[in-house]
Amino acid sequence: MNTIQSVLRSRRSASKGRSLGVLVASLVLAVPTALLASAAPASAASVSSAARTPACGSGYVCIYKGDIFDGGSHHPMVYRFYRYGTYNVANLIGDYTVKNCQTGGAGVQGLTGYNGTGSVAWNLNVNNCSTGLWTSLTSTNSVRVYA
């Protein structure tokens, strides 16, 4: 006998207040089962599409976790900047790749302080989207995109 048949049978023989309690109790028990069924592991197709390093589009500066030229297939993009300016960054601990895909001679540099203060930790003034700077960004707290 399924849960709905059981609730309907209980409803016929019990008072209205009691049958409502049975109905609510059975729904509470049925909902977690439905949630567990929908929480199936990702299929191989969705895993393989998520395992690609996203491209850095023309006009952008992109920061990726790890060395994107190491032959590995998955390096998440953690920051992407398009406009000139100074941006605070956080939690850049370890090695990252910075790609400067801007046009017109724009550069990008990492600074040790927030809001563009402190000393220059690294500078990438080459606009070439096929190369990048692979370095530790642990001391980087802000990034400045400049003309």
Tab-separated table of C-alpha atoms in Angstrom:
chain	number	residue	atom	x	y	z
A	1	MET	CA	0.000	0.000	0.000
A	2	ASN	CA	1.507	3.366	-0.952
A	3	THR	CA	1.600	6.475	1.226
A	4	ILE	CA	-1.340	8.200	-0.497
A	5	GLN	CA	-3.632	5.150	-0.155
A	6	SER	CA	-2.694	4.880	3.495
A	7	VAL	CA	-3.506	8.533	4.112
A	8	LEU	CA	-6.848	8.276	2.312
A	9	ARG	CA	-7.810	5.154	4.294
A	10	SER	CA	-6.848	6.894	7.558
A	11	ARG	CA	-8.855	9.963	6.515
A	12	ARG	CA	-12.074	7.978	6.092
A	13	SER	CA	-11.871	6.392	9.526
A	14	ALA	CA	-10.537	9.317	11.572
A	15	SER	CA	-11.844	12.731	12.462
A	16	LYS	CA	-10.919	15.691	10.259
A	17	GLY	CA	-8.325	17.061	12.707
A	18	ARG	CA	-6.628	13.713	13.074
A	19	SER	CA	-6.593	13.016	9.316
A	20	LEU	CA	-4.922	16.354	8.686
A	21	GLY	CA	-2.182	15.353	11.123
A	22	VAL	CA	-1.680	12.043	9.312
A	23	LEU	CA	-1.551	13.793	5.953
A	24	VAL	CA	1.039	16.306	7.180
A	25	ALA	CA	3.130	13.556	8.777
A	26	SER	CA	3.133	11.489	5.592
A	27	LEU	CA	4.122	14.514	3.492
A	28	VAL	CA	6.975	15.316	5.875
A	29	LEU	CA	8.210	11.751	5.491
A	30	ALA	CA	7.775	11.760	1.690
A	31	VAL	CA	9.566	15.069	0.999
A	32	PRO	CA	13.064	14.014	2.188
A	33	THR	CA	12.814	10.887	0.032
A	34	ALA	CA	12.023	13.005	-3.027
A	35	LEU	CA	14.886	15.362	-2.253
A	36	LEU	CA	17.309	12.472	-1.903
A	37	ALA	CA	16.258	11.043	-5.249
A	38	SER	CA	16.908	14.348	-7.012
A	39	ALA	CA	20.366	14.706	-5.473
A	40	ALA	CA	21.900	12.145	-7.806
A	41	PRO	CA	25.555	12.557	-8.763
A	42	ALA	CA	26.351	14.616	-11.859
A	43	SER	CA	26.442	12.732	-15.106
A	44	ALA	CA	29.692	12.238	-16.994
A	45	ALA	CA	28.564	14.735	-19.639
A	46	SER	CA	28.144	17.568	-17.134
A	47	VAL	CA	31.447	16.750	-15.428
A	48	SER	CA	33.393	16.823	-18.680
A	49	SER	CA	31.899	20.181	-19.702
A	50	ALA	CA	32.810	21.643	-16.306
A	51	ALA	CA	36.344	20.280	-16.579
A	52	ARG	CA	37.439	22.768	-19.237
A	53	THR	CA	39.414	25.899	-18.471
A	54	PRO	CA	37.238	28.836	-19.592
A	55	ALA	CA	38.678	31.100	-22.289
A	56	CYS	CA	39.659	34.683	-21.558
A	57	GLY	CA	37.826	36.861	-24.071
A	58	SER	CA	39.342	39.691	-26.082
A	59	GLY	CA	39.542	42.869	-24.026
A	60	TYR	CA	39.714	41.111	-20.659
A	61	VAL	CA	42.326	40.399	-18.005
A	62	CYS	CA	41.719	36.991	-16.453
A	63	ILE	CA	43.185	35.301	-13.391
A	64	TYR	CA	43.133	31.494	-13.226
A	65	LYS	CA	43.989	29.134	-10.379
A	66	GLY	CA	47.211	27.251	-11.164
A	67	ASP	CA	49.318	27.031	-14.324
A	68	ILE	CA	46.881	26.902	-17.262
A	69	PHE	CA	49.700	25.790	-19.590
A	70	ASP	CA	50.521	22.646	-17.572
A	71	GLY	CA	48.464	20.351	-19.791
A	72	GLY	CA	45.688	20.008	-17.200
A	73	SER	CA	42.126	20.567	-18.325
A	74	HIS	CA	40.574	22.397	-15.381
A	75	HIS	CA	41.810	25.664	-13.978
A	76	PRO	CA	38.955	27.814	-12.700
A	77	MET	CA	38.848	31.485	-13.611
A	78	VAL	CA	38.710	33.359	-10.315
A	79	TYR	CA	38.711	36.966	-11.565
A	80	ARG	CA	37.957	38.719	-14.854
A	81	PHE	CA	38.385	42.454	-15.439
A	82	TYR	CA	37.352	44.511	-18.458
A	83	ARG	CA	37.574	48.200	-17.526
A	84	TYR	CA	40.564	50.267	-16.486
A	85	GLY	CA	40.701	50.753	-12.738
A	86	THR	CA	41.819	49.252	-9.465
A	87	TYR	CA	40.106	46.208	-7.987
A	88	ASN	CA	40.531	44.612	-4.578
A	89	VAL	CA	41.052	40.837	-4.656
A	90	ALA	CA	40.947	38.251	-1.897
A	91	ASN	CA	42.153	34.720	-1.163
A	92	LEU	CA	44.759	34.544	-3.928
A	93	ILE	CA	47.014	32.132	-2.088
A	94	GLY	CA	49.495	30.155	-4.160
A	95	ASP	CA	50.205	30.001	-7.883
A	96	TYR	CA	47.935	31.579	-10.489
A	97	THR	CA	48.073	32.472	-14.180
A	98	VAL	CA	47.286	36.029	-15.263
A	99	LYS	CA	46.334	36.530	-18.931
A	100	ASN	CA	46.215	39.998	-20.471
A	101	CYS	CA	43.873	39.798	-23.469
A	102	GLN	CA	43.308	43.532	-23.574
A	103	THR	CA	43.887	45.538	-26.716
A	104	GLY	CA	45.674	48.802	-27.410
A	105	GLY	CA	48.666	48.395	-25.115
A	106	ALA	CA	46.804	48.075	-21.807
A	107	GLY	CA	48.636	46.517	-18.895
A	108	VAL	CA	47.827	44.953	-15.559
A	109	GLN	CA	49.737	44.850	-12.306
A	110	GLY	CA	49.281	43.322	-8.893
A	111	LEU	CA	49.781	45.462	-5.814
A	112	THR	CA	50.500	44.370	-2.248
A	113	GLY	CA	48.021	46.770	-0.623
A	114	TYR	CA	44.294	47.229	-0.971
A	115	ASN	CA	42.813	49.984	-3.163
A	116	GLY	CA	45.952	50.200	-5.310
A	117	THR	CA	48.345	50.912	-2.449
A	118	GLY	CA	51.585	49.182	-1.541
A	119	SER	CA	54.302	48.049	-3.895
A	120	VAL	CA	54.022	46.398	-7.292
A	121	ALA	CA	54.187	42.621	-6.812
A	122	TRP	CA	53.987	41.799	-10.539
A	123	ASN	CA	53.398	43.597	-13.833
A	124	LEU	CA	52.106	42.230	-17.133
A	125	ASN	CA	52.261	44.876	-19.831
A	126	VAL	CA	52.183	42.461	-22.772
A	127	ASN	CA	48.858	42.151	-24.619
A	128	ASN	CA	49.059	38.635	-25.905
A	129	CYS	CA	46.229	36.270	-25.110
A	130	SER	CA	48.277	33.200	-26.014
A	131	THR	CA	50.760	33.768	-23.163
A	132	GLY	CA	50.369	34.642	-19.536
A	133	LEU	CA	52.181	35.233	-16.283
A	134	TRP	CA	52.355	32.248	-13.940
A	135	THR	CA	53.381	33.326	-10.457
A	136	SER	CA	52.459	33.272	-6.794
A	137	LEU	CA	49.784	35.869	-6.076
A	138	THR	CA	49.840	35.358	-2.302
A	139	SER	CA	51.003	38.937	-1.675
A	140	THR	CA	48.483	40.454	-4.141
A	141	ASN	CA	45.620	42.394	-2.548
A	142	SER	CA	44.612	44.599	-5.466
A	143	VAL	CA	44.895	44.562	-9.259
A	144	ARG	CA	45.248	47.649	-11.424
A	145	VAL	CA	44.279	47.582	-15.108
A	146	TYR	CA	45.920	50.558	-16.817
A	147	ALA	CA	46.392	52.161	-20.226
